[in-house]
Amino acid sequence: MPTVLITGASSGIGAAFTELFAKLRYRIILASRDEGKLNHLATDLQQRYSVTTLTVAVDLAQADGALLLYERLHEEQIDIFINNAGCGSFGFLHELDARSEQQMLQLNVMSLSHLLMLVLPDMVRRGSGRILNVGSTTSFYPCPLSANYSASKAFVLSLTEAVASELQGTGVSITALCPGGTGTSFFQSANMDEQKVADPKALMSPDKVAQIGYKALMRGQAVVVPGMQNWLLTQAPRLFPRRFVTRITRSVLERKR
Ligand SMILES: NC(=O)c1ccc[n+]([C@@H]2O[C@H](COP(=O)([O-])OP(=O)(O)OC[C@H]3O[C@@H](n4cnc5c(N)ncnc54)[C@H](OP(=O)(O)O)[C@@H]3O)[C@@H](O)[C@H]2O)c1
């Protein structure tokens, strides 16, 4: 059975990916901080789908998190890697806690890139493998009141597009999945009021996001934005001056404080 490694597997989009791969009978490695949640989820998947699982509790907001996770996997062949763990924050940069912001950047940028660099060489040597990095619609434009977050997701998109080009002809593919508002605990963790930030009815389900991501991953598509409305949003910086898009984004988010 092929093996998939999923970071941020304990909830939201990551948990939706675990369900999807369990239905396909993959061996699943689940990683995030919450060991209890991971074990509960793994037992549930084993019982419902008879899949084998491995759980690794790790804090990827720590500088050595990526390495600690990879060391636990040294005997595993990773066929698919869902590089998903991430978090957000909300507020003017000068009002936010600098330490929490650094931890978010460690998680969203440094650990994501470090894990990619640890997993990729084996895949290239074997001539097979698929990787999905989770970005966001904010990967495409600056987002006042989420300045570090949107910059971290711009990094994910740029990194993925560049590496996708490097990987041509290697048998390995990489995809950036860039969702818009999705119904997960993301808003709560980022201290945002979900009711204010997005119309709950307009949020896409994490299952739908994972399905769209999976299809793009298997096609080896470099970038996918789930949903027409979200895709149109990502095209705004192409159609309008960047300064104008930033101003509009700010006025929309400021009203949601
Ligand atoms: N929801 C949205 O509207 C939305 C939109 C665009 C992009 N995204 C992106 O989608 C990805 C998944 O987010 P989600 O919406 O599914 O949110 P979520 O439900 O809050 O899930 C986040 C996952 O990341 C894990 N995680 C958080 N901090 C971690 C850390 N320090 N070390 C290891 N794992 C950690 C969490 O598990 P533990 O708490 O157990 O560690 C959880 O499994 C993120 O990269 C996010 O930026 C979300």
Short mmCIF file of C-alpha atoms in Angstrom, two decimals, residues 63-189:
data_model
loop_
_atom_site.label_atom_id
_atom_site.label_comp_id
_atom_site.label_asym_id
_atom_site.label_seq_id
_atom_site.Cartn_x
_atom_site.Cartn_y
_atom_site.Cartn_z
CA ALA A 63 12.75 25.30 14.86
CA ASP A 64 13.60 21.58 15.15
CA GLY A 65 10.02 20.35 14.52
CA ALA A 66 10.46 19.35 10.88
CA LEU A 67 13.66 17.41 11.61
CA LEU A 68 12.11 15.64 14.63
CA LEU A 69 9.17 14.55 12.46
CA TYR A 70 11.40 13.37 9.62
CA GLU A 71 13.64 11.41 12.02
CA ARG A 72 10.57 9.46 13.17
CA LEU A 73 9.93 8.50 9.53
CA HIS A 74 13.38 7.38 8.44
CA GLU A 75 12.22 3.84 7.61
CA GLU A 76 9.12 4.99 5.74
CA GLN A 77 8.78 5.50 2.02
CA ILE A 78 6.58 8.58 1.59
CA ASP A 79 4.64 8.32 -1.67
CA ILE A 80 2.43 11.34 -1.11
CA PHE A 81 3.10 14.29 1.19
CA ILE A 82 0.29 16.68 2.20
CA ASN A 83 2.21 19.67 3.65
CA ASN A 84 -0.84 21.23 5.27
CA ALA A 85 -0.23 22.30 8.89
CA GLY A 86 -0.63 26.04 9.26
CA CYS A 87 -2.28 28.77 11.27
CA GLY A 88 -3.32 32.39 10.87
CA SER A 89 -3.52 35.62 12.85
CA PHE A 90 -5.67 38.71 12.67
CA GLY A 91 -4.96 42.35 13.51
CA PHE A 92 -2.64 45.25 12.71
CA LEU A 93 0.96 44.03 12.73
CA HIS A 94 2.02 46.63 15.31
CA GLU A 95 -0.65 45.34 17.71
CA LEU A 96 0.09 41.62 17.34
CA ASP A 97 2.29 39.57 19.65
CA ALA A 98 5.71 39.31 17.99
CA ARG A 99 6.46 35.87 19.48
CA SER A 100 3.20 34.32 18.23
CA GLU A 101 3.82 35.83 14.79
CA GLN A 102 7.32 34.32 14.68
CA GLN A 103 5.87 30.92 15.63
CA MET A 104 3.30 31.22 12.85
CA LEU A 105 6.05 32.00 10.34
CA GLN A 106 8.09 29.07 11.63
CA LEU A 107 5.09 26.79 11.04
CA ASN A 108 3.77 28.24 7.76
CA VAL A 109 7.11 28.99 6.11
CA MET A 110 10.21 27.45 7.69
CA SER A 111 8.84 24.05 8.68
CA LEU A 112 6.84 23.73 5.45
CA SER A 113 9.98 24.41 3.41
CA HIS A 114 12.20 22.26 5.66
CA LEU A 115 9.85 19.27 5.43
CA LEU A 116 9.68 19.66 1.67
CA MET A 117 13.48 19.62 1.47
CA LEU A 118 13.66 16.53 3.70
CA VAL A 119 11.04 14.54 1.79
CA LEU A 120 11.85 15.57 -1.78
CA PRO A 121 15.34 14.05 -2.38
CA ASP A 122 14.10 10.44 -1.80
CA MET A 123 11.19 11.00 -4.18
CA VAL A 124 13.47 12.39 -6.90
CA ARG A 125 15.89 9.45 -6.42
CA ARG A 126 12.97 7.00 -6.82
CA GLY A 127 11.52 8.96 -9.74
CA SER A 128 8.06 9.06 -8.18
CA GLY A 129 6.07 10.96 -5.59
CA ARG A 130 3.49 13.69 -5.20
CA ILE A 131 3.51 16.69 -2.87
CA LEU A 132 0.75 19.15 -2.02
CA ASN A 133 1.55 22.40 -0.20
CA VAL A 134 -1.42 24.24 1.29
CA GLY A 135 -1.43 27.93 0.42
CA SER A 136 -4.46 30.22 0.38
CA THR A 137 -6.27 32.71 -1.82
CA THR A 138 -4.21 35.25 0.16
CA SER A 139 -1.12 33.76 -1.55
CA PHE A 140 -2.06 36.01 -4.48
CA TYR A 141 -2.37 39.44 -2.83
CA PRO A 142 -1.24 41.38 0.26
CA CYS A 143 -3.78 41.15 3.04
CA PRO A 144 -3.76 43.98 5.63
CA LEU A 145 -4.75 42.72 9.12
CA SER A 146 -3.21 39.38 8.14
CA ALA A 147 0.08 40.77 6.86
CA ASN A 148 2.44 38.02 8.04
CA TYR A 149 -0.10 35.32 7.23
CA SER A 150 -0.68 36.47 3.65
CA ALA A 151 3.08 36.92 3.16
CA SER A 152 3.65 33.38 4.45
CA LYS A 153 1.11 32.02 1.97
CA ALA A 154 2.67 34.05 -0.89
CA PHE A 155 5.89 32.20 0.01
CA VAL A 156 4.09 28.85 -0.31
CA LEU A 157 2.77 29.69 -3.76
CA SER A 158 6.06 31.06 -5.08
CA LEU A 159 8.04 28.12 -3.65
CA THR A 160 5.64 25.60 -5.15
CA GLU A 161 5.60 27.16 -8.62
CA ALA A 162 9.39 27.36 -8.73
CA VAL A 163 9.90 23.78 -7.52
CA ALA A 164 7.20 22.51 -9.93
CA SER A 165 9.36 23.84 -12.74
CA GLU A 166 12.50 22.24 -11.29
CA LEU A 167 10.75 18.88 -11.00
CA GLN A 168 9.74 18.63 -14.65
CA GLY A 169 10.88 15.29 -16.03
CA THR A 170 11.74 13.79 -12.60
CA GLY A 171 8.51 11.82 -12.13
CA VAL A 172 7.74 13.88 -9.01
CA SER A 173 5.01 16.53 -8.93
CA ILE A 174 4.16 19.38 -6.58
CA THR A 175 0.88 21.26 -6.21
CA ALA A 176 -0.16 24.42 -4.35
CA LEU A 177 -3.72 24.11 -3.04
CA CYS A 178 -4.99 27.65 -2.40
CA PRO A 179 -8.38 27.56 -0.64
CA GLY A 180 -10.53 30.52 0.26
CA GLY A 181 -12.64 30.58 3.43
CA THR A 182 -13.15 27.00 4.60
CA GLY A 183 -15.28 25.76 7.49
CA THR A 184 -12.59 24.66 9.96
CA SER A 185 -11.24 25.76 13.35
CA PHE A 186 -8.77 28.03 11.51
CA PHE A 187 -10.68 31.26 12.35
CA GLN A 188 -10.98 30.38 16.03
CA SER A 189 -7.26 29.56 16.29
#
